[in-house]
Coordinates of N, CA and C in Angstrom, one line a residue:
X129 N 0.8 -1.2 0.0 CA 0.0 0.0 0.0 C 0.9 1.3 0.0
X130 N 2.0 1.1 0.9 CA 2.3 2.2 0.8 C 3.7 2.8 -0.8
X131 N 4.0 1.7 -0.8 CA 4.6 1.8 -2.3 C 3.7 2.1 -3.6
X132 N 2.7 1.6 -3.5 CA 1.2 2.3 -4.1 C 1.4 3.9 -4.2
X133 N 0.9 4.2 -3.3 CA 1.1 5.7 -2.8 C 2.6 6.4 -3.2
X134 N 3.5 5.9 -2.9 CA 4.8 6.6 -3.1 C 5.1 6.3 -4.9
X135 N 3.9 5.4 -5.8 CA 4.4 5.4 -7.1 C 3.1 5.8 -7.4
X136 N 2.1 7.1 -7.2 CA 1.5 8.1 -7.2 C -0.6 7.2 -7.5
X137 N -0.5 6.0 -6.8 CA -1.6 5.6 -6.8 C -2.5 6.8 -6.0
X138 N -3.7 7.4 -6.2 CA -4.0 8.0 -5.0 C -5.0 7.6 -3.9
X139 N -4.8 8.0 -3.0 CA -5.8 7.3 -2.1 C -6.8 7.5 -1.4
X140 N -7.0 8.1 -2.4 CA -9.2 7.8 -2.6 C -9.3 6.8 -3.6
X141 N -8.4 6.1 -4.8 CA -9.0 6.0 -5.6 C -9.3 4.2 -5.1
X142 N -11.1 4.0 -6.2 CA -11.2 2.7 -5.5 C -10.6 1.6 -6.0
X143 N -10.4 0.5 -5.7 CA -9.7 -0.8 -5.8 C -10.7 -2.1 -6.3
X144 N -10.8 -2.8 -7.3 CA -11.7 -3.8 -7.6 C -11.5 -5.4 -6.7
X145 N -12.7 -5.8 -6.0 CA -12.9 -7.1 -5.5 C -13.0 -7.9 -6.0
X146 N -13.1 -7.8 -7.1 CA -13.4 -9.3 -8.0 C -12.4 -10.2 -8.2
X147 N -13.0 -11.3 -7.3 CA -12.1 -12.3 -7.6 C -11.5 -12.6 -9.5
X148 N -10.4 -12.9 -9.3 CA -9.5 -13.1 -10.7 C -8.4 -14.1 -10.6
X149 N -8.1 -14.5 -11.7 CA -7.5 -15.6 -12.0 C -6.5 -15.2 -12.5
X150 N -4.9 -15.8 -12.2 CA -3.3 -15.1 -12.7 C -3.1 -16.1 -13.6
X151 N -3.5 -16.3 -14.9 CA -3.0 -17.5 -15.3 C -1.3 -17.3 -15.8
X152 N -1.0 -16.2 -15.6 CA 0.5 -16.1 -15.6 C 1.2 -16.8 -14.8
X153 N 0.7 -17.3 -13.4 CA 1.3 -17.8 -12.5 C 0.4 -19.1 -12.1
X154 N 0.6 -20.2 -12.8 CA -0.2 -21.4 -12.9 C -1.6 -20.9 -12.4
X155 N -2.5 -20.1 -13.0 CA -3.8 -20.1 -12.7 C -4.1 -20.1 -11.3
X156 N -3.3 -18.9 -10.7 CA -3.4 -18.6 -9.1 C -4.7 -17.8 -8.8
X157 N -5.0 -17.8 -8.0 CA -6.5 -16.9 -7.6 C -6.0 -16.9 -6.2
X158 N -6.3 -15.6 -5.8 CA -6.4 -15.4 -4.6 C -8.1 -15.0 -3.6
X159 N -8.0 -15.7 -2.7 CA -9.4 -15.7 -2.3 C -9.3 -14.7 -0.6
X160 N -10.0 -13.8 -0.3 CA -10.6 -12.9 0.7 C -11.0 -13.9 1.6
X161 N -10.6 -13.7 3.4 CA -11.1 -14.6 4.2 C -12.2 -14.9 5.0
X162 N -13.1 -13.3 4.6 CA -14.3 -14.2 4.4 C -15.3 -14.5 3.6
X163 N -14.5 -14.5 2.8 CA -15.2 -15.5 1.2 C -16.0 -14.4 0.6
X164 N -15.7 -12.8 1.0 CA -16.8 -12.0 0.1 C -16.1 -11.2 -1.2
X165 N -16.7 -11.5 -2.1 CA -15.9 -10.2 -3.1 C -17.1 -9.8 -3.5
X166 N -16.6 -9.1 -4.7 CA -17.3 -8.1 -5.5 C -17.2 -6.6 -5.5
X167 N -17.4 -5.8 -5.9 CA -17.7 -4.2 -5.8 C -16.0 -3.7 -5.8
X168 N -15.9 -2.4 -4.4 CA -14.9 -2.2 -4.8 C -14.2 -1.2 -3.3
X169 N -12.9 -1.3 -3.0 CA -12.9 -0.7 -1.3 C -11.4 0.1 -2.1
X170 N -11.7 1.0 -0.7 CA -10.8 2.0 -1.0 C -9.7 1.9 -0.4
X171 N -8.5 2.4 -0.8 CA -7.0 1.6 -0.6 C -7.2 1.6 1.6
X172 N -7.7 2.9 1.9 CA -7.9 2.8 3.4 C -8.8 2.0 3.8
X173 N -9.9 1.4 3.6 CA -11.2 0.6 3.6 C -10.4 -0.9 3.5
X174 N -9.6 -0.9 2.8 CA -9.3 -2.7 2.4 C -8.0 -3.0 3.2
X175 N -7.2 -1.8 3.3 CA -6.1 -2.2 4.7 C -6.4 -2.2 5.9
X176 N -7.8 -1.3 6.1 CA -8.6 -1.4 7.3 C -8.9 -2.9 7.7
X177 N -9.4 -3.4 6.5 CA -10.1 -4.7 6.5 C -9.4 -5.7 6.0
X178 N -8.1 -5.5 5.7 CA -7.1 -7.2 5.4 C -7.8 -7.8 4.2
X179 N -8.2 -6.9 3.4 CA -9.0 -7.5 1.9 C -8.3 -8.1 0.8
X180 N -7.9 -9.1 0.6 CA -6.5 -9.4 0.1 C -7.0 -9.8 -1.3
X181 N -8.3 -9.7 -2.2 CA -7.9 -9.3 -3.7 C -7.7 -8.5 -3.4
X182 N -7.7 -6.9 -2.8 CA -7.7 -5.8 -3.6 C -6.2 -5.8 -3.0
X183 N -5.6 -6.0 -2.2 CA -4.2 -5.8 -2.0 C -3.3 -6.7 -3.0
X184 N -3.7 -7.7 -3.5 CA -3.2 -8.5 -4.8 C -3.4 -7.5 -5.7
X185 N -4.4 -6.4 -5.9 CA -4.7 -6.1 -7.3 C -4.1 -5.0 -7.3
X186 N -4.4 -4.4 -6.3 CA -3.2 -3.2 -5.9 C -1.6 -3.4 -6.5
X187 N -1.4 -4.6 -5.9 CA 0.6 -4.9 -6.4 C 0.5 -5.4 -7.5
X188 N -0.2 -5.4 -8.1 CA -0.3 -6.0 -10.0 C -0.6 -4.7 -10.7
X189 N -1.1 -3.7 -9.8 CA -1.6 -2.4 -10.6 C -0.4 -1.7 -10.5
X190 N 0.9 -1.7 -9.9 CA 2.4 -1.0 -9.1 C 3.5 -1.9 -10.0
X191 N 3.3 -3.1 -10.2 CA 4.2 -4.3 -10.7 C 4.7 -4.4 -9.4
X192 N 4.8 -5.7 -9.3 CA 6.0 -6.3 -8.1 C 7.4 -5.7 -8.1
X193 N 8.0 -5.4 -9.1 CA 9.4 -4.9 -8.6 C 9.3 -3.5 -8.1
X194 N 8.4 -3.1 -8.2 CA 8.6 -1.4 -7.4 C 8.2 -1.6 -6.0
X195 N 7.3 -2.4 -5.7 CA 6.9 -3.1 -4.4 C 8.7 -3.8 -3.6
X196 N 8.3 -4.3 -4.4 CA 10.4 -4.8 -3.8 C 11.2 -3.7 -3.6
X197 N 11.3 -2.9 -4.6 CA 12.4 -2.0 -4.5 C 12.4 -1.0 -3.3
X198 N 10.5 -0.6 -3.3 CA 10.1 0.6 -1.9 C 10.6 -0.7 -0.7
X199 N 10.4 -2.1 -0.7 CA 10.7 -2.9 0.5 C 12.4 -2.5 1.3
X200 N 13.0 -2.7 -0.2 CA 14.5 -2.8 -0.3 C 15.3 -1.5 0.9
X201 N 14.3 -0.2 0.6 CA 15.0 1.1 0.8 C 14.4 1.3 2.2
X202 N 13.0 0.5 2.8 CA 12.4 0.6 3.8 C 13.3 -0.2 5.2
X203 N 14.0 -0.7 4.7 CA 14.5 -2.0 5.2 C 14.4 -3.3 5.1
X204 N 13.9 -4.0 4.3 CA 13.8 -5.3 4.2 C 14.8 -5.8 3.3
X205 N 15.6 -6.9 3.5 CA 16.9 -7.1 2.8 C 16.9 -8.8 2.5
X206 N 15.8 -9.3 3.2 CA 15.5 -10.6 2.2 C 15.3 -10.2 1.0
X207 N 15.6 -11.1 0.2 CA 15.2 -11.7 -1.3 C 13.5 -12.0 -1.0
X208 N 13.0 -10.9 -1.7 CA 10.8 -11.5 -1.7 C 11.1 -12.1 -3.3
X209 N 10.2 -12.5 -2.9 CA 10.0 -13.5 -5.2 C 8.9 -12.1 -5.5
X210 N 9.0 -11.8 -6.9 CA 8.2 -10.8 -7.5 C 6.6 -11.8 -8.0
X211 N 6.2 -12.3 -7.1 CA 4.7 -13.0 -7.9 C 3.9 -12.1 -7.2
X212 N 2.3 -12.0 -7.3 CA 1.2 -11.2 -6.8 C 1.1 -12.2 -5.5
X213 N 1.3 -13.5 -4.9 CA 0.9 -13.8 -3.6 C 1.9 -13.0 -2.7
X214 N 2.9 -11.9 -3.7 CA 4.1 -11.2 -2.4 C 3.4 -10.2 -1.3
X215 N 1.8 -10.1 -1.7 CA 0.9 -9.1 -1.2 C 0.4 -9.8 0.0
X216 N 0.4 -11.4 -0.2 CA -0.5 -12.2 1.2 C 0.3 -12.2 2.2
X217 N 1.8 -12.1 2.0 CA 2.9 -12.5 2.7 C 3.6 -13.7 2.6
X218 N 3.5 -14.1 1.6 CA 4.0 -15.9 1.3 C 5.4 -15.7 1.2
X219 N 6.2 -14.4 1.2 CA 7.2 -14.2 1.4 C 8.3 -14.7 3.3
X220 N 9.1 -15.1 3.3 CA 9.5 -15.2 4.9 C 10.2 -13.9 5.4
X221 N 9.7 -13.0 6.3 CA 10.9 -12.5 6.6 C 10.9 -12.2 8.2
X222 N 11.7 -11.6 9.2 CA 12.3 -12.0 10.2 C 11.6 -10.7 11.2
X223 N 11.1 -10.7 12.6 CA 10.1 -9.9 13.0 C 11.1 -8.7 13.3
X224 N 12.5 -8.7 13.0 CA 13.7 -7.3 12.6 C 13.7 -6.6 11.6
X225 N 13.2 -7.2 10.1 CA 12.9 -6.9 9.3 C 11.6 -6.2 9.1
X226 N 10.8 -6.8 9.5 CA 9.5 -5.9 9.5 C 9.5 -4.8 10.7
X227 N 10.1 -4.6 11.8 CA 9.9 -3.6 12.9 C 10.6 -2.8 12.0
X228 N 12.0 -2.6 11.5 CA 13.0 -2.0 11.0 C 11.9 -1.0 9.9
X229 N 11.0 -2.0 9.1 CA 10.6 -1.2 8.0 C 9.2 -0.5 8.6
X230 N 8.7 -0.7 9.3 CA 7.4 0.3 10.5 C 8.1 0.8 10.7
X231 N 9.6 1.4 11.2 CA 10.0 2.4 12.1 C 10.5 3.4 11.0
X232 N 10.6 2.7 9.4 CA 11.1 3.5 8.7 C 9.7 4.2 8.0
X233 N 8.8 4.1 8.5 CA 7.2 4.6 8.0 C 7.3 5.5 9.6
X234 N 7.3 5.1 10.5 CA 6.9 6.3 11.7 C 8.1 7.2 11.7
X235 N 9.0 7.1 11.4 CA 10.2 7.8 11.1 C 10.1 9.0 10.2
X236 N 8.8 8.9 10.0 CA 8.5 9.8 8.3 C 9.0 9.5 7.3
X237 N 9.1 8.5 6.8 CA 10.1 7.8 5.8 C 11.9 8.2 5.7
X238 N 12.0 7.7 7.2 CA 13.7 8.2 7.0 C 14.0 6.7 7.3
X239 N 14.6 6.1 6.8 CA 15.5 4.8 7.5 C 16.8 5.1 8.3
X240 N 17.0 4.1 9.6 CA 18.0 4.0 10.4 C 18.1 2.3 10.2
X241 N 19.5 2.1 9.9 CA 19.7 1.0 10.6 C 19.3 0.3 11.7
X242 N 19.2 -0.8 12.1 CA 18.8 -1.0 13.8 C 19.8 -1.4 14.4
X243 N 19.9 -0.6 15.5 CA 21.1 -1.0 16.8 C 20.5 -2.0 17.8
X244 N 21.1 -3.2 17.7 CA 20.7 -4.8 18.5 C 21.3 -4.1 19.9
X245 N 22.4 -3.6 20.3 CA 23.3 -3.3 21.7 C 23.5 -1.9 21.5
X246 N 22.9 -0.8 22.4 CA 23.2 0.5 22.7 C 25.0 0.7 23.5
X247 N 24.5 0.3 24.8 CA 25.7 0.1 25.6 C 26.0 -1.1 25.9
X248 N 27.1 -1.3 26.5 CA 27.6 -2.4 27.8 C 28.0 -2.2 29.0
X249 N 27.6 -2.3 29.9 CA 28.2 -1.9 31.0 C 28.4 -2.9 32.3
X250 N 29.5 -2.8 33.0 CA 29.9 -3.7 34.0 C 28.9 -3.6 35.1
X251 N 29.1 -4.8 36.1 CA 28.5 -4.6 37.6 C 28.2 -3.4 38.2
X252 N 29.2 -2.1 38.0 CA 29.4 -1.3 38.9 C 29.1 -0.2 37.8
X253 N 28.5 -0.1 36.8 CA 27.6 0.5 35.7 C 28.6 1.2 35.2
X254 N 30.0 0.9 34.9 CA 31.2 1.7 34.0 C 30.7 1.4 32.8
X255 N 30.8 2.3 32.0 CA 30.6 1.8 30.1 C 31.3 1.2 29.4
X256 N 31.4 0.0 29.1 CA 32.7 -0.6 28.4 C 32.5 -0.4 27.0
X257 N 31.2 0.0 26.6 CA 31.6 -0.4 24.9 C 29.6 1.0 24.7
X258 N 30.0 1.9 24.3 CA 29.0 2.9 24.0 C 28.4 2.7 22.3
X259 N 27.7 2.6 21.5 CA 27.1 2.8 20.4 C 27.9 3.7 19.8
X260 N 28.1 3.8 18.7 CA 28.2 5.4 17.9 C 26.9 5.8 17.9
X261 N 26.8 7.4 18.0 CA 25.1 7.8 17.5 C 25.0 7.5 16.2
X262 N 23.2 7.4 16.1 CA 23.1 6.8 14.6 C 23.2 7.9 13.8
X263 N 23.6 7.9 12.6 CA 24.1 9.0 11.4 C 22.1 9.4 11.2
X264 N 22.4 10.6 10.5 CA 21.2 11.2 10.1 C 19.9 10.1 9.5
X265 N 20.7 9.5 8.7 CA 19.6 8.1 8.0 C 19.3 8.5 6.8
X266 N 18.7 7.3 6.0 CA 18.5 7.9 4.2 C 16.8 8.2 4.2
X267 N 16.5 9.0 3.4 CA 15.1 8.9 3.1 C 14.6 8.4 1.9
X268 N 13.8 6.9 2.7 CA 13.4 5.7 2.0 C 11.9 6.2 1.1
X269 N 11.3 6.9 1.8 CA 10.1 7.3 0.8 C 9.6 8.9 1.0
X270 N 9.5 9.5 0.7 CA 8.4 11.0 0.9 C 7.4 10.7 2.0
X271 N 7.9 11.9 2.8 CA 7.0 12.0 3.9 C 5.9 12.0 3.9
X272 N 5.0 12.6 2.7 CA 3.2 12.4 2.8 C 2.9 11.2 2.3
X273 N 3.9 9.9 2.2 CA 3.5 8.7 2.0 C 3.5 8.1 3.1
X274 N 4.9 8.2 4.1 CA 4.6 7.4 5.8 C 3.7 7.9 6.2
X275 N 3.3 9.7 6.0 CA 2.1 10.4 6.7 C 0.8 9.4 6.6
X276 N 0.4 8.8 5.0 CA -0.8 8.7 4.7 C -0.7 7.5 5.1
X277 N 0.6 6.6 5.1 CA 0.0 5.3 5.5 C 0.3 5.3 6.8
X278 N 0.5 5.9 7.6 CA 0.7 5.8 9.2 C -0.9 5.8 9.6
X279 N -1.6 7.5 9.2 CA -2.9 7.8 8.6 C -3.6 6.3 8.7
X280 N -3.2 5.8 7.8 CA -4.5 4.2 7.4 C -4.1 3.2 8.1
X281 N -3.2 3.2 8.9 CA -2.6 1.8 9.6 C -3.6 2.5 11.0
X282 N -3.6 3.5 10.9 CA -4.4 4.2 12.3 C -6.1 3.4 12.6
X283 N -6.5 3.5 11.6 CA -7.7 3.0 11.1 C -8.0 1.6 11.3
X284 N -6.8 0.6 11.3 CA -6.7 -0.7 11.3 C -6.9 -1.4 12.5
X285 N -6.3 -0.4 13.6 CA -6.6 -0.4 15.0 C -7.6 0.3 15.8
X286 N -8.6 1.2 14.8 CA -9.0 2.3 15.6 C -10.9 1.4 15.4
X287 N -10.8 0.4 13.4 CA -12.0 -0.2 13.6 C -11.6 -1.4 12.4
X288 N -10.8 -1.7 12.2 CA -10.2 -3.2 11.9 C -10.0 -4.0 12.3
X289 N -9.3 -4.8 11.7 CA -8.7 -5.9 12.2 C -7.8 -6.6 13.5
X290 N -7.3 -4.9 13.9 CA -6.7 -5.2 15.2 C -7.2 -3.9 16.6
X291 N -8.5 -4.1 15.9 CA -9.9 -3.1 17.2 C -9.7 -3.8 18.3
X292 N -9.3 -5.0 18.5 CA -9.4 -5.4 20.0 C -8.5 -4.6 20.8
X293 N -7.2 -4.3 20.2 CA -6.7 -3.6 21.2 C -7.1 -2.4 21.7
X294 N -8.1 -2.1 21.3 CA -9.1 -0.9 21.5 C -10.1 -1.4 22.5
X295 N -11.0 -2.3 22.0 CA -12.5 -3.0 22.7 C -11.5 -4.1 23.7
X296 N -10.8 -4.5 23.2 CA -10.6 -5.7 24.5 C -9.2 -5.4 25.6
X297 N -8.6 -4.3 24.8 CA -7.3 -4.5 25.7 C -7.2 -3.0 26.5
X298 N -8.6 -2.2 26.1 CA -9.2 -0.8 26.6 C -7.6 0.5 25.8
X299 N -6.6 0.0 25.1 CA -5.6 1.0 24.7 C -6.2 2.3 24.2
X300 N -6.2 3.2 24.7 CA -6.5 4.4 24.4 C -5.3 5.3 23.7
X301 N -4.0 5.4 23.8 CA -3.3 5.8 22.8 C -3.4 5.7 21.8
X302 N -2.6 6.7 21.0 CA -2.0 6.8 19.5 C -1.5 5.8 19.0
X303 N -2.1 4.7 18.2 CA -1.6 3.9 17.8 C -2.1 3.6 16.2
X304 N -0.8 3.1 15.9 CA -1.2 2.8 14.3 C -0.4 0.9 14.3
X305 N -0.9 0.2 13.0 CA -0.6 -1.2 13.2 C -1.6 -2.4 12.1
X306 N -0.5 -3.4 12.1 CA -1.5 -4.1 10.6 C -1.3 -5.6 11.4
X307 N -2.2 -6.3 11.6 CA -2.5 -7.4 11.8 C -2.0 -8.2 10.6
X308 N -1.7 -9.5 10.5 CA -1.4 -10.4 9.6 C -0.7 -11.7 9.5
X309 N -1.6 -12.5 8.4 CA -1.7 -14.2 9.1 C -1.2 -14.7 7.4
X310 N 0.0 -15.5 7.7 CA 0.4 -16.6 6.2 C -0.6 -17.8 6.6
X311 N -0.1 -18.5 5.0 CA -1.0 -19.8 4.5 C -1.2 -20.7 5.9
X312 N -2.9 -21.2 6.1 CA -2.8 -22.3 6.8 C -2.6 -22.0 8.2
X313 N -2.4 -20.3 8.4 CA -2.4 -20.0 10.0 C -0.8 -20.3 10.3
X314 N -0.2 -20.7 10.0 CA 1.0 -21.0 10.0 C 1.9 -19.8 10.7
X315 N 1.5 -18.7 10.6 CA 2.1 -17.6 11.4 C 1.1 -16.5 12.0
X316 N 0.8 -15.9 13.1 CA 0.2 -14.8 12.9 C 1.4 -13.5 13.6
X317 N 0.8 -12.2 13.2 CA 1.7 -10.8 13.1 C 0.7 -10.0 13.8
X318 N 1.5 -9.0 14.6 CA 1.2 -7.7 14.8 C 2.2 -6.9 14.8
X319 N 2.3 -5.7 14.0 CA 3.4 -5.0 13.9 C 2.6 -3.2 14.4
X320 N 3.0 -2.8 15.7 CA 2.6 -1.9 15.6 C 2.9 -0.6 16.0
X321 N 2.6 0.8 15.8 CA 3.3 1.7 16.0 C 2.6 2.9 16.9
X322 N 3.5 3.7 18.2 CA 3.2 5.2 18.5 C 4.4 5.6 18.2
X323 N 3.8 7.0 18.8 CA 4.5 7.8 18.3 C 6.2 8.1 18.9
X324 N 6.8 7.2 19.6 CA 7.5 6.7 20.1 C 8.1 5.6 20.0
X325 N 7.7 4.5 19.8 CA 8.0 3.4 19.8 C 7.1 2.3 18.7
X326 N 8.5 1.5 18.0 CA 7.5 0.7 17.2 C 7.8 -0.9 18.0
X327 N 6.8 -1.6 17.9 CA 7.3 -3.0 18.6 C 6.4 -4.2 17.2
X328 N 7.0 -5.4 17.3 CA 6.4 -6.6 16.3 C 5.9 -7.7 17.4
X329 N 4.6 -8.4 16.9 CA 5.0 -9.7 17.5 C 4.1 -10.7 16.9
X330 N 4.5 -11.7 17.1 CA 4.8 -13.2 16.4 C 4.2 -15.1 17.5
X331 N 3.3 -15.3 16.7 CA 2.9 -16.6 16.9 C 2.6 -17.2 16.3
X332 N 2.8 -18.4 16.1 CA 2.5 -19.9 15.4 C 3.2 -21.0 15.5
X333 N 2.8 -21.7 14.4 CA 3.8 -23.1 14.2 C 4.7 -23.0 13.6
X334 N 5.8 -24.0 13.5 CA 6.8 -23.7 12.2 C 6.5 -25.4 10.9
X335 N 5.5 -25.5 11.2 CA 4.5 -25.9 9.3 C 3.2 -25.3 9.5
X336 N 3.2 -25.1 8.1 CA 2.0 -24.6 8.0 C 0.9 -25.5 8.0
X337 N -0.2 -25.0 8.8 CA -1.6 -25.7 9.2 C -0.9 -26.2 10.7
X338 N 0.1 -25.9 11.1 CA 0.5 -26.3 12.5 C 0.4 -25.0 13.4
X339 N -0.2 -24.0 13.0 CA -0.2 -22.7 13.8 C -1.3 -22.6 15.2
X340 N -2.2 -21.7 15.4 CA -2.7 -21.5 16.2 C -4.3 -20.9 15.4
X341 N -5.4 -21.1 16.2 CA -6.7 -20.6 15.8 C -6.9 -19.3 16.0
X342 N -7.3 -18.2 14.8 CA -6.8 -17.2 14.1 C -8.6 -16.9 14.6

């Protein structure tokens, strides 16, 4: 979505539900989880709602390698394969990799490297080994694109897919964040953001259909 945006998709404009067939890629179809298509949601509407033709149709409407490339500069340094399932997450990547690339969306689109060890310090709190500060950072996308998708990731949490932390867990902060589950339940995600701090987290199995109930 947000590489959408940053390759001048706009975001009002609407997005088609109709189920469709890739026969470029052995006659793949991707199917919505709860089995509804038709009509048509708007790029904020269907990230709200985890609507995954129109996020398939979105990355076919962008081509896969621009989607890769905005990943590349965001932080993400796996190898993704360029097919349209790169939209469901059939891709693997590591819950450092995805915090790295949220902090480069709340960051305003600036990327930092991530520091694993700030300091070290002995028993008696001497500093044996201090960080360098981090250098200014590169700017991975234009700011009215982290703006608009921080904006829609807000929405995800505020009456989406991850509303519980609202109705069930009572969070009243500023929070923005995308829920998200690969093939078979096999993993689920929460990656999410204030205005302070980004955090990820992660449950399942390691086969798929060995995960947890979603």
């Amino acid at each position: 979505y947000a590489a959408a945006l940053e390759n001048g998709v706009d975001p009002c404009e609407y997005i088609s539900n109709e189920k469709v067939v890739f026969e470029d890629y052995n006659n793949w179809s991707p199917r919505n989880a709860d089995e509804e298509y038709g009509g048509e949601y708007s790029m904020e509407g269907a990230l709200t709602r985890s609507v995954n033709i129109v996020s398939v149709n979105l990355l076919m409407k962008i081509g896969a390698r621009k989607v890769l490339e905005f990943a590349q500069k965001t932080g993400i340094r796996e190898q993704l394969p360029p097919v349209p399932s790169l939209a469901l997450g059939t891709a693997e990547l590591s819950l450092l990799e995805l915090v790295s690339s949220y902090a480069t969306l709340a960051n305003r689109g600036i990327y930092h490297a991530p520091q694993l060890i700030l300091r070290i310090e002995d028993r008696n709190g001497r500093i044996l080994m201090h960080a360098p500060v981090a250098e200014s950072g590169e700017q991975a996308c234009s700011q009215e694109t982290a703006d608009m998708i921080t904006y829609m990731l807000k929405g995800v949490v505020n009456r989406g897919t991850a509303a519980g932390l609202r109705s069930r867990y009572g969070l009243t902060q500023d929070i923005a964040g995308k829920t998200g589950t690969t093939q078979l339940q096999a993993d689920g995600w929460f990656i999410g953001m204030t205005p302070r701090l980004v955090a990820g987290g992660w449950g399942g199995g390691g086969e798929p259909g060995r995960g947890f109930p979603v």
